[in-house]
Short mmCIF file of C-alpha atoms and ligand atoms in Angstrom, two decimals:
data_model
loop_
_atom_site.label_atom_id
_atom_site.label_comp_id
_atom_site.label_asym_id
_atom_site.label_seq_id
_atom_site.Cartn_x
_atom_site.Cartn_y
_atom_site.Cartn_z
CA UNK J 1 -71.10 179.10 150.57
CA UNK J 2 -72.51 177.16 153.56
CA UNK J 3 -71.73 173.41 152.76
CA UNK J 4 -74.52 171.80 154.94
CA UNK J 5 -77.52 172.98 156.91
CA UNK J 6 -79.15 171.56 159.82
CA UNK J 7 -82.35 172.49 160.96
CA UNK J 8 -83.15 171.26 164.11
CA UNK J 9 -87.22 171.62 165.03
CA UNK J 10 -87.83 171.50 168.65
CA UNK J 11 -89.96 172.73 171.32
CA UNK J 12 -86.61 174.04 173.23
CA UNK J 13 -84.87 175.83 170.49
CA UNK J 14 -83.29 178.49 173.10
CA UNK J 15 -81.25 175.04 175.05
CA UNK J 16 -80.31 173.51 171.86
CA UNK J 17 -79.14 176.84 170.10
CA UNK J 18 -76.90 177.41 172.69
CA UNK J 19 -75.68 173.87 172.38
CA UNK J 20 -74.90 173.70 168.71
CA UNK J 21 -73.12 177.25 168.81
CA UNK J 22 -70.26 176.02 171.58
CA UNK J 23 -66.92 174.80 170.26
CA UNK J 24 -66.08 173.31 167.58
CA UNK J 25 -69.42 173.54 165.57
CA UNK J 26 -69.94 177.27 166.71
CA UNK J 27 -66.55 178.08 165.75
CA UNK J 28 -67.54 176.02 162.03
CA UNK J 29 -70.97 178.08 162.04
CA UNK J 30 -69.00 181.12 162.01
CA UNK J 31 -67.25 180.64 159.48
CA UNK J 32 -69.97 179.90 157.30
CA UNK J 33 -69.24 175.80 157.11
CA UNK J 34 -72.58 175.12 158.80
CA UNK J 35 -75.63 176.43 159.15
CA UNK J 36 -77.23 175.77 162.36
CA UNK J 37 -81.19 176.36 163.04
CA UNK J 38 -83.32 175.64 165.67
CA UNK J 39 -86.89 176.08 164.92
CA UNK J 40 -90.30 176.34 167.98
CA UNK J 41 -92.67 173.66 166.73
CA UNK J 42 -94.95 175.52 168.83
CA UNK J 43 -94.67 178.74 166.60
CA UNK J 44 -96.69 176.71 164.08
CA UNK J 45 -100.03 176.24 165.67
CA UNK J 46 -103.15 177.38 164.47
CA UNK J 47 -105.13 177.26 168.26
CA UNK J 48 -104.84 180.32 170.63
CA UNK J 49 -103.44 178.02 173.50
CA UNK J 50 -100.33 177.22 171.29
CA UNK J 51 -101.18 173.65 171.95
CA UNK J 52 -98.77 171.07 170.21
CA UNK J 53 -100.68 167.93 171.21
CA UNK J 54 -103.67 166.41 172.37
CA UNK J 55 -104.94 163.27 173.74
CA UNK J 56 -104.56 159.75 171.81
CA UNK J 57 -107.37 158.11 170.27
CA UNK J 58 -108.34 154.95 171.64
CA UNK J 59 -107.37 156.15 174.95
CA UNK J 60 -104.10 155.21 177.22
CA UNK J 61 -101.22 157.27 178.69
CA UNK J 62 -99.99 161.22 177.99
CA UNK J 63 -100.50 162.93 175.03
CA UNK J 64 -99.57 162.91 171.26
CA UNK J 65 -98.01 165.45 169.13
CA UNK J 66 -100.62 166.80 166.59
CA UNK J 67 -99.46 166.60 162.30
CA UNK J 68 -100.18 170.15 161.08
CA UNK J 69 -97.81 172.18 163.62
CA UNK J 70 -95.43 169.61 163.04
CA UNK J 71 -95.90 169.53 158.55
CA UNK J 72 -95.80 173.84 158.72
CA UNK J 73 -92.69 173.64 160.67
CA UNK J 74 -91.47 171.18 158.27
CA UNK J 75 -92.44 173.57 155.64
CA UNK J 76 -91.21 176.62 156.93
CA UNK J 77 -87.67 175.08 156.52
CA UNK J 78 -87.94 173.02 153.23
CA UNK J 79 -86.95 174.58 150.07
CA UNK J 80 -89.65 174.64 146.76
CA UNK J 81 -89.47 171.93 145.59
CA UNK J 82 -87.97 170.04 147.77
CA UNK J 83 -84.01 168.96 146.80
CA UNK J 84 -83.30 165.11 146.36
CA UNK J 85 -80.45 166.77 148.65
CA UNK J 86 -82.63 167.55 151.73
CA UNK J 87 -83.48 164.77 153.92
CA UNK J 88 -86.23 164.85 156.82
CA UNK J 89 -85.49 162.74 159.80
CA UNK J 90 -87.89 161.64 162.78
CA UNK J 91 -85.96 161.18 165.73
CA UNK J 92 -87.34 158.39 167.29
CA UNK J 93 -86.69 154.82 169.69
CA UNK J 94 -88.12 152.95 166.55
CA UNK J 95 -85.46 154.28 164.10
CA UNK J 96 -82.69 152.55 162.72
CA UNK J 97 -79.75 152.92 165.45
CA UNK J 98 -77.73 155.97 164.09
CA UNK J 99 -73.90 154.80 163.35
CA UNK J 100 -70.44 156.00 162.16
CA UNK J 101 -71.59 154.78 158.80
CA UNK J 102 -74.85 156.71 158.57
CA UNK J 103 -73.03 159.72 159.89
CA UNK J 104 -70.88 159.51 156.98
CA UNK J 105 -73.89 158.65 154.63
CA UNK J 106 -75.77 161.47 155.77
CA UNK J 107 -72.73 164.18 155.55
CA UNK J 108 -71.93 162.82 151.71
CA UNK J 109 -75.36 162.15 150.32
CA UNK J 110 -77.03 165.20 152.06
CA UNK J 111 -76.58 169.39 152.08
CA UNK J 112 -80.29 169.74 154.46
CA UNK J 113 -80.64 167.98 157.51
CA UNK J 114 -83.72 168.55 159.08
CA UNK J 115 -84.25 166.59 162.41
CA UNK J 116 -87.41 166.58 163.80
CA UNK J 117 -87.78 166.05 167.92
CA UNK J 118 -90.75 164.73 169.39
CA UNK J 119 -92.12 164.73 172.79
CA UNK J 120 -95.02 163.70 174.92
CA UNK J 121 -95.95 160.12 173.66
CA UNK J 122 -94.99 160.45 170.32
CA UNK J 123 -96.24 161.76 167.11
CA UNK J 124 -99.58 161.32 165.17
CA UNK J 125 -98.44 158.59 162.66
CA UNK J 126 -99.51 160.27 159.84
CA UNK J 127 -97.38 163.26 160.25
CA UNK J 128 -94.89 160.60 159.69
CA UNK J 129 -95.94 159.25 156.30
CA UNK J 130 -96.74 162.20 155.17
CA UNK J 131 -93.57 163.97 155.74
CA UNK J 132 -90.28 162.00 157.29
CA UNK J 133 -87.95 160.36 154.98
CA UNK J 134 -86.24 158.03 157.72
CA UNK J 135 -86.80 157.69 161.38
CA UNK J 136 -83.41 157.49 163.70
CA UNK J 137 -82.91 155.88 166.87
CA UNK J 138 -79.54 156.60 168.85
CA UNK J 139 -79.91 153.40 171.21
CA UNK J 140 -82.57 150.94 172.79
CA UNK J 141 -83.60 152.93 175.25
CA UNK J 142 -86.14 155.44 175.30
CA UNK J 143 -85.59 159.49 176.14
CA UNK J 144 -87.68 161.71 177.25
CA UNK J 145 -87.80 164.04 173.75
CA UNK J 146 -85.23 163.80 170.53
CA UNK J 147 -83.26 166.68 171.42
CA UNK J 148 -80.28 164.71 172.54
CA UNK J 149 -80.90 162.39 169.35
CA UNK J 150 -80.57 165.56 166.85
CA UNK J 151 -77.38 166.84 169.04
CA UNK J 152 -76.19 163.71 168.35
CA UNK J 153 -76.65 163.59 165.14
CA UNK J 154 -75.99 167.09 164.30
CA UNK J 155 -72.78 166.83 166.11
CA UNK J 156 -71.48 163.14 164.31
CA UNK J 157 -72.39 164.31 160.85
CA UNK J 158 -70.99 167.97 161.23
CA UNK J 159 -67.37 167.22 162.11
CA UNK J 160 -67.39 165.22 158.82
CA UNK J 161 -68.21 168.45 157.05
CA UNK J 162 -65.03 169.62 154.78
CA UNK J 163 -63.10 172.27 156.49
CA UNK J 164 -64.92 172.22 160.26
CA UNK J 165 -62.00 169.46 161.70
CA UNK J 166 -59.02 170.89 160.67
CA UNK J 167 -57.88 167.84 158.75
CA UNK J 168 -59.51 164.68 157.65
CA UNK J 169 -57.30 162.52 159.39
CA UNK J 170 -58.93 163.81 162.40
CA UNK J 171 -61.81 161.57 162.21
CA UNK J 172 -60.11 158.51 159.56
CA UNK J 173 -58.25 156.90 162.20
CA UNK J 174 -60.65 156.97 165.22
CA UNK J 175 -63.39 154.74 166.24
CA UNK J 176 -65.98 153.17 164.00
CA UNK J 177 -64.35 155.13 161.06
CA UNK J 178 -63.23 151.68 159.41
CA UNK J 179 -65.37 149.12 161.68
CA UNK J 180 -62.90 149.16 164.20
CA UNK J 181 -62.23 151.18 167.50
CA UNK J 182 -59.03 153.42 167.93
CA UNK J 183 -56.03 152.25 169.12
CA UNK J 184 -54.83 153.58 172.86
CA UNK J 185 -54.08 157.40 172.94
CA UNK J 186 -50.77 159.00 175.28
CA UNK J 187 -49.75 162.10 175.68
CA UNK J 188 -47.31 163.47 178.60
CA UNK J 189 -45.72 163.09 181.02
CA UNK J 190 -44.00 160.17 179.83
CA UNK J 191 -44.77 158.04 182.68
CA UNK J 192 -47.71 158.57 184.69
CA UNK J 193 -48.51 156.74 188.56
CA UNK J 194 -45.91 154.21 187.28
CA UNK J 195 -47.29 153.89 183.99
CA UNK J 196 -45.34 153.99 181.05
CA UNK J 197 -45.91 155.22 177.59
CA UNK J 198 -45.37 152.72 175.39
CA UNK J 199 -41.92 152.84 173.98
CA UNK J 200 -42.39 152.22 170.07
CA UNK J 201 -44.84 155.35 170.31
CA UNK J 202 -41.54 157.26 171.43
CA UNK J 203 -39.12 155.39 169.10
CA UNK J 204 -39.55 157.73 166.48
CA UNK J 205 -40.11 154.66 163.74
CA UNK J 206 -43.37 155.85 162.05
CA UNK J 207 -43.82 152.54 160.61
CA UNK J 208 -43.91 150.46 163.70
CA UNK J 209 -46.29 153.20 165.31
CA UNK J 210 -48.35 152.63 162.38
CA UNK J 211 -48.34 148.91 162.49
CA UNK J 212 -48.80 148.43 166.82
CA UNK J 213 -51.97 150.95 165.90
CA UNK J 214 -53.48 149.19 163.61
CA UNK J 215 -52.94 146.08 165.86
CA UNK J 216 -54.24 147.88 168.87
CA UNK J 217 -56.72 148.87 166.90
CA UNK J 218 -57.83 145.19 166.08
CA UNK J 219 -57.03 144.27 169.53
CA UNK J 220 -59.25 146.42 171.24
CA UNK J 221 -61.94 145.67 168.84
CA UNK J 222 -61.51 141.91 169.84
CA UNK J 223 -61.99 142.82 173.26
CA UNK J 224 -64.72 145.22 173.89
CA UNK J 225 -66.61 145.06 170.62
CA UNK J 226 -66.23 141.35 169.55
CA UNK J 227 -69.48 142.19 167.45
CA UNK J 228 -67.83 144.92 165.03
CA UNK J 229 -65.15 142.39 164.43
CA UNK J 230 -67.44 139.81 163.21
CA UNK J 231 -68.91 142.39 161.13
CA UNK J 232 -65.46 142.94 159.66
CA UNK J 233 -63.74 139.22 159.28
CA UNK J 234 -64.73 138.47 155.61
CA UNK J 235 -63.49 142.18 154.66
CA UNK J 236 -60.25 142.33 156.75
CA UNK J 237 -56.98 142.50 154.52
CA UNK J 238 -54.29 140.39 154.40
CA UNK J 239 -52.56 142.44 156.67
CA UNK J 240 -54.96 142.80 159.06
CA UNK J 241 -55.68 139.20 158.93
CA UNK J 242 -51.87 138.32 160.06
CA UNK J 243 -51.95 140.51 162.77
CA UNK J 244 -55.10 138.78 164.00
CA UNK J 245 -52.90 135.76 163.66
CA UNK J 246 -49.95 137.42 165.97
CA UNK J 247 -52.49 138.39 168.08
CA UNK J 248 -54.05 135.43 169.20
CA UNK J 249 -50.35 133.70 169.52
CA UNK J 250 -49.44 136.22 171.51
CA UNK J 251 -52.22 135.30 174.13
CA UNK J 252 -51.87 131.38 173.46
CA UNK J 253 -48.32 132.17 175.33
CA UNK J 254 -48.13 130.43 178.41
CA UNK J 255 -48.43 132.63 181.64
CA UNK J 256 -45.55 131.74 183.66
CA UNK J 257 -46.77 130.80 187.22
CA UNK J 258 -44.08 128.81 188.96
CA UNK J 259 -40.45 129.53 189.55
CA UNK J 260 -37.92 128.91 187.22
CA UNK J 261 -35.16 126.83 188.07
CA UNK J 262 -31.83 125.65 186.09
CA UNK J 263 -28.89 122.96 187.11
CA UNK J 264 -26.14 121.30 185.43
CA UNK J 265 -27.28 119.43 182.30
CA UNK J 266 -26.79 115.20 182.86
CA UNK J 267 -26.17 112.87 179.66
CA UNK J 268 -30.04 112.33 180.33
CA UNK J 269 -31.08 116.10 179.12
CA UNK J 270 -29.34 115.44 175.61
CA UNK J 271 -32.20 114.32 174.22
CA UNK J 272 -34.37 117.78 175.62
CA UNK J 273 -31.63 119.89 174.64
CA UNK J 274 -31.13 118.34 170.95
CA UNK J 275 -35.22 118.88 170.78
CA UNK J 276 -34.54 122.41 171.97
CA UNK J 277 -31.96 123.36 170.04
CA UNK J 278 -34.12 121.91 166.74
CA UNK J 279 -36.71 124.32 167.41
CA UNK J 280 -34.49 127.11 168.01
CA UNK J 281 -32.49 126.42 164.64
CA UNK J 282 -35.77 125.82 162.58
CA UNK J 283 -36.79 129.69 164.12
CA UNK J 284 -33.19 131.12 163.31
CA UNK J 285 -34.39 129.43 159.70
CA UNK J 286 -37.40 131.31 159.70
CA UNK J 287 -35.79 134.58 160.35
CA UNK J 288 -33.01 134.33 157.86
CA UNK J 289 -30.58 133.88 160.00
CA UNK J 290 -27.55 132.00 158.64
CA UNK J 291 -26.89 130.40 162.30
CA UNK J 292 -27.01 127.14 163.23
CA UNK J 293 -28.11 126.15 159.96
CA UNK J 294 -25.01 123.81 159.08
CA UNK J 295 -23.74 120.81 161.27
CA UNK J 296 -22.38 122.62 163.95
CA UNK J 297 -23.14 122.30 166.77
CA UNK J 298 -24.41 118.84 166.78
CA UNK J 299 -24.86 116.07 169.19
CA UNK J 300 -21.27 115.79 169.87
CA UNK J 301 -20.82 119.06 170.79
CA UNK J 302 -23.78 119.54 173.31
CA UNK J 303 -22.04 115.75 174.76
CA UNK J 304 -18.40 117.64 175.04
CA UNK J 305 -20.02 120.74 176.95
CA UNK J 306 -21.99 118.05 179.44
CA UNK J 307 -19.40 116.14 180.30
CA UNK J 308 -17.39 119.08 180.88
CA UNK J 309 -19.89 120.77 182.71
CA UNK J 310 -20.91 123.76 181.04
CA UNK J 311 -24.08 122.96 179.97
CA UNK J 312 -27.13 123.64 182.38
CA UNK J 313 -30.60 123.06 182.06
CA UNK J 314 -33.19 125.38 182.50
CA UNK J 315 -36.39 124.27 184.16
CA UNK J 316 -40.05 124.64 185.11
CA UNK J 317 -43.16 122.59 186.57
CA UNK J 318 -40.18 119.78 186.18
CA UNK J 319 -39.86 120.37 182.39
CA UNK J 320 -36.57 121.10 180.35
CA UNK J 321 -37.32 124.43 178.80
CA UNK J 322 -33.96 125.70 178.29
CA UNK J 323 -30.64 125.29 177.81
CA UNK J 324 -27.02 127.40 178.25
CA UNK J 325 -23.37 126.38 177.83
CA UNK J 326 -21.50 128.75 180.09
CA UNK J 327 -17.67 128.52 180.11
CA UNK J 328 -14.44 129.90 181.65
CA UNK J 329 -12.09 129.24 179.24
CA UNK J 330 -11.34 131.74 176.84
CA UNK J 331 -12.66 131.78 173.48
CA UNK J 332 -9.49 131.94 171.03
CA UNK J 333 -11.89 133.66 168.22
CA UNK J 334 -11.99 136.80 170.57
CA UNK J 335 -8.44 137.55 170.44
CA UNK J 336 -9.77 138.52 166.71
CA UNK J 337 -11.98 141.03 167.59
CA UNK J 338 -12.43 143.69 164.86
CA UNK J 339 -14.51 147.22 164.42
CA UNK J 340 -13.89 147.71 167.98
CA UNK J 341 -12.09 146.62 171.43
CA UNK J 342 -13.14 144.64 174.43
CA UNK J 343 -12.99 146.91 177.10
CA UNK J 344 -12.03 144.51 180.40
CA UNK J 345 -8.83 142.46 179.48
CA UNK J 346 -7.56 141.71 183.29
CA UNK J 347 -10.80 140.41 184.89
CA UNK J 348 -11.98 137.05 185.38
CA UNK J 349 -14.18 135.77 182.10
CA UNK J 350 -16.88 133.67 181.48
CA UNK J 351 -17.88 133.02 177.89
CA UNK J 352 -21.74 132.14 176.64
CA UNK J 353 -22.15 129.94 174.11
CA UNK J 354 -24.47 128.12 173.11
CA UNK J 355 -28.75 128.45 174.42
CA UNK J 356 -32.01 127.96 173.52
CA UNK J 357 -35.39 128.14 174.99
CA UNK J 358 -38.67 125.92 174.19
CA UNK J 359 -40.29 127.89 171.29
CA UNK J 360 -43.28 127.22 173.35
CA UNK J 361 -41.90 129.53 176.40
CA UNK J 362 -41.52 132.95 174.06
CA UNK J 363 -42.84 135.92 174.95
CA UNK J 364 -42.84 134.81 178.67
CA UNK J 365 -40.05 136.07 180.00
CA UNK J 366 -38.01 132.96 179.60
CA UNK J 367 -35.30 134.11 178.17
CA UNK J 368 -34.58 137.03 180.51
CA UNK J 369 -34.77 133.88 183.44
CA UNK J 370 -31.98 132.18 181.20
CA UNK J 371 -29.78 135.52 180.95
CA UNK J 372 -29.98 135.80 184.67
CA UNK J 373 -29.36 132.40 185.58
CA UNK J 374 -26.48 132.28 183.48
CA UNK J 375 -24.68 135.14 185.20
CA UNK J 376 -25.60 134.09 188.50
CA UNK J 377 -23.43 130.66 187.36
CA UNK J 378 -20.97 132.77 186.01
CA UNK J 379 -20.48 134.89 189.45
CA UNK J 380 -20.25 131.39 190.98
CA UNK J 381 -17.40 130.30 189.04
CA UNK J 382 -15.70 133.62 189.56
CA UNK J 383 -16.81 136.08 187.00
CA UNK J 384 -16.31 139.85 186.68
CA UNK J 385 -17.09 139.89 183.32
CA UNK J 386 -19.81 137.91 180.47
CA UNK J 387 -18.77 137.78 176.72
CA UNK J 388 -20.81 136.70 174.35
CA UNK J 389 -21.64 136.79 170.42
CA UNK J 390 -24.31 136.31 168.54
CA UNK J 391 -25.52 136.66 164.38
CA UNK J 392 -25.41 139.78 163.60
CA UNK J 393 -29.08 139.38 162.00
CA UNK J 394 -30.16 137.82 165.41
CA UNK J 395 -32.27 140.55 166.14
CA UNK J 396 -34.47 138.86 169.22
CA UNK J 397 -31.32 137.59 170.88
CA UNK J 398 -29.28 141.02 170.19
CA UNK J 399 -32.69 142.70 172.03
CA UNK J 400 -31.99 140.22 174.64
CA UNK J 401 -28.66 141.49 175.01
CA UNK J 402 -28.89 145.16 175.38
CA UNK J 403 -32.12 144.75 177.86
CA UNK J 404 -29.47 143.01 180.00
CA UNK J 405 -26.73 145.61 179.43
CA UNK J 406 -24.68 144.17 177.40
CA UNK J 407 -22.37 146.53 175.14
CA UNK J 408 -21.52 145.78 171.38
CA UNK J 409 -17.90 145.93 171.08
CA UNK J 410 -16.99 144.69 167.66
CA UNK J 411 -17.43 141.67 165.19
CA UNK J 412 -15.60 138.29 166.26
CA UNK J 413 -15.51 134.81 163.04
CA UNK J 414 -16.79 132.21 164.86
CA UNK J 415 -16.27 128.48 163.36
CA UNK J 416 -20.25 127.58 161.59
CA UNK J 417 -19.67 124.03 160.83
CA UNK J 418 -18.86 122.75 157.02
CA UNK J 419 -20.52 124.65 153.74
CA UNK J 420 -20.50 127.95 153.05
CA UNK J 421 -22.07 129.19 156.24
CA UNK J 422 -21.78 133.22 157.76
CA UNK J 423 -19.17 132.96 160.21
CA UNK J 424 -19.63 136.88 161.15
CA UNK J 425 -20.90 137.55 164.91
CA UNK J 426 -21.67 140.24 166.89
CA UNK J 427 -20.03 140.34 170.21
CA UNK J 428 -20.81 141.82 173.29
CA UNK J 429 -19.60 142.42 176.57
CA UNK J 430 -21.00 143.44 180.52
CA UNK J 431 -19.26 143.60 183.74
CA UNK J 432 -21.20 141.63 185.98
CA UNK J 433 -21.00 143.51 189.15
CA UNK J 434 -23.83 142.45 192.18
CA UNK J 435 -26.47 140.25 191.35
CA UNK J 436 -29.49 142.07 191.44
CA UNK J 437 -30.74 141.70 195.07
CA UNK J 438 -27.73 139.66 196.08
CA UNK J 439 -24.20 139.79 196.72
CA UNK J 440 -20.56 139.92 194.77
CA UNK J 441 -19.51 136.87 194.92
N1 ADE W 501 -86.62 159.81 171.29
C1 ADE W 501 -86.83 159.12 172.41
N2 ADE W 501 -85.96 158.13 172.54
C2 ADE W 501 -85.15 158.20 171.46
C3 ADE W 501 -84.05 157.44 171.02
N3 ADE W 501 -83.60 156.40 171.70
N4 ADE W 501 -83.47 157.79 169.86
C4 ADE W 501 -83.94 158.81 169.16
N5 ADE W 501 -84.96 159.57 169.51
C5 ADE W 501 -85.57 159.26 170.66
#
């Protein structure tokens, strides 16, 4: 049984037949999903000329479309009596702009779309009161006839017809479907003129593809259709509502737009580096990470590393961002490692310990600066090799890690201050070979 019929009345039936009957509506036509008519207004006139319209009263420009060819054509489609199911449309620059949501109205509510096209300068009025249940616009502009109105509405209401998509999440996740537009589509190759596809969309985690859609989707909505958003803020849910949240945090981030810098810390950066490290340890808190959370290290310690110099500042626009405590003495809890081996035991060491950057600084790049600058130290002083640990919950920093190439090599105790505080660490390993651009030193 055909599951909704469109009659489309026209004076170019023969152009907008072969229209509707391409693709993906032809192919649902065929199978009996849709029935698609177009009907000649002109084959209802009653005058030998075939003449659809004549000139207005009252005078002024072109000519208007007369009532009775237009009412018989009407006719000559409806059913007897006509079905609460059927709907009569005028398609016309004073409608109601035609939208996703009247799209789906029309495909749920209605089984008979018939969409009436006018031409010339319009149509007498009282064709419309007499026989159009709803006028439709598809814009503020105005065309020449409604044909391209009824294509587009023909087309927007019959791929939400059961069974002429192949499934419904064809059309439930695109634009407008929810008030929002569609997140960013790929597909290969996998990078394209230097372009990347993003890599959670080829992580395999359907979750995270599911949540960076739904906050591109949000995104681009914010961006090119402000408007819609508005629409939706009072309706958004929770969800969507924190992702709005990340989203604007994300762009409060500074831009970074001078060079980094970083030199050994004085007694006069304690102060900046106790301030950083507070902000780090309130994040770790955040996160659940057991680190830093009982006195150690503490004021005393960031002095010891100072005055030995090992601790360096990191710097920018002449403001302490950052700190690192770099050292070349070994690090007695490594001789413990366990669930694995350290790889280079004969090469020249440098240990990082402790760092931190100004919460205000994520998401800039900051970090990766700090990683760099403390193996370009660590070359200085000799280094073939950079160990380091971190909480094995420390997700961002363990990130950090592995975009630098550093390898996991097994779980180290480290000493977490008094209370019952998880010692366990990840630790991690990289030869440091060149700098990047520079020289072995
Ligand atoms: N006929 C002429 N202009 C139109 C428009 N913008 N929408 C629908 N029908 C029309």
């Amino acid at each position: 049984m055909t599951a909704v019929r469109i009659d489309i009345l026209t004076l170019f039936p023969a152009h907008m037949n072969e229209m509707l009957h391409e693709s993906i509506l032809g192919r649902a036509a065929k199978k009996g999903i849709l029935e698609l008519n177009c009907v000649q207004i002109r084959d209802f006139t009653t005058n030998r000329q075939k003449q659809v319209d004549d000139y207005p009263y009252g005078g002024g420009w072109g000519c208007v479309m007369m009532a009775q060819p237009l009412k018989d054509c009407v006719d000559s489609v409806l059913e007897t009596p006509k079905s609460p199911r059927t709907r009569v449309i005028y398609m016309s620059p004073q409608g109601a702009v035609f939208s996703q949501d009247k799209a789906r109205e029309l495909s749920e509510c209605y089984d008979h779309l018939v969409l009436v096209c006018g031409h010339y300068e319009g149509v007498d009025e009282r064709f419309i009161e007499e026989c159009v249940d709803e006028e439709l616009s598809i814009g503020d502009y105005v065309l020449t006839g409604g044909e391209l109105a009824a294509m587009t509405v023909a087309d927007a209401v019959s791929r939400l017809v059961p069974g002429v998509l192949s499934d419904p999440a064809c059309y439930t996740g695109e634009s407008h479907w929810d008030g929002l537009l569609e997140y960013p589509q790929y597909t290969r190759p996998e990078v394209w003129e230097g372009r990347a596809v993003p890599e959670v969309l080829r992580g395999g985690n359907q979750a995270e593809i599911d949540r960076w859609r739904r906050k591109k989707m949000l995104e681009r909505t914010m961006d090119k259709r402000p408007d819609l958003l508005e629409r939706q803020k009072g309706a958004l849910s929770e969800a969507d509502a924190l992702l709005l949240a990340e989203i604007e945090k994300d762009r409060s981030r500074m831009a970074l737009t001078e060079p980094l810098a970083h030199r050994p810390a004085t007694a006069a950066d304690l102060g900046d580096i106790l301030r950083i490290f507070t902000g780090a340890r309130a994040f770790l808190k955040r996160q659940r990470v057991d680190q830093w959370q009982g006195d150690y290290p503490n004021e005393a310690v960031f002095s010891a590393d100072i005055q030995r110099g090992e601790c360096h500042v990191m710097t920018y626009g002449g403001r302490t961002a950052g700190f690192f405590v770099l050292s070349d003495r070994p690090e007695p809890a490594y001789d413990a490692l366990t669930d694995g081996k350290w790889r280079y035991h004969a090469l020249p060491c440098c240990v990082l310990h402790r760092c931190a950057i100004d919460g205000a600084f994520g998401g800039t790049g900051f970090s990766d600066a700090l990683i760099a600058a403390a193996e370009d130290c660590a070359r200085a002083l000799g280094a073939a090799i950079m160990r380091v640990d971190t909480h094995r919950k420390n997700k961002p920093m363990q990130r950090l890690l592995q975009r630098h190439g550093y390898a996991y090599r097994g779980n180290v105790a480290v000493y977490a201050g008094s209370g019952d505080h998880d010692t366990r660490r990840k630790a991690f390993e990289k030869a440091l070979g060149e700098a990047p651009g520079g020289q072995r030193t």
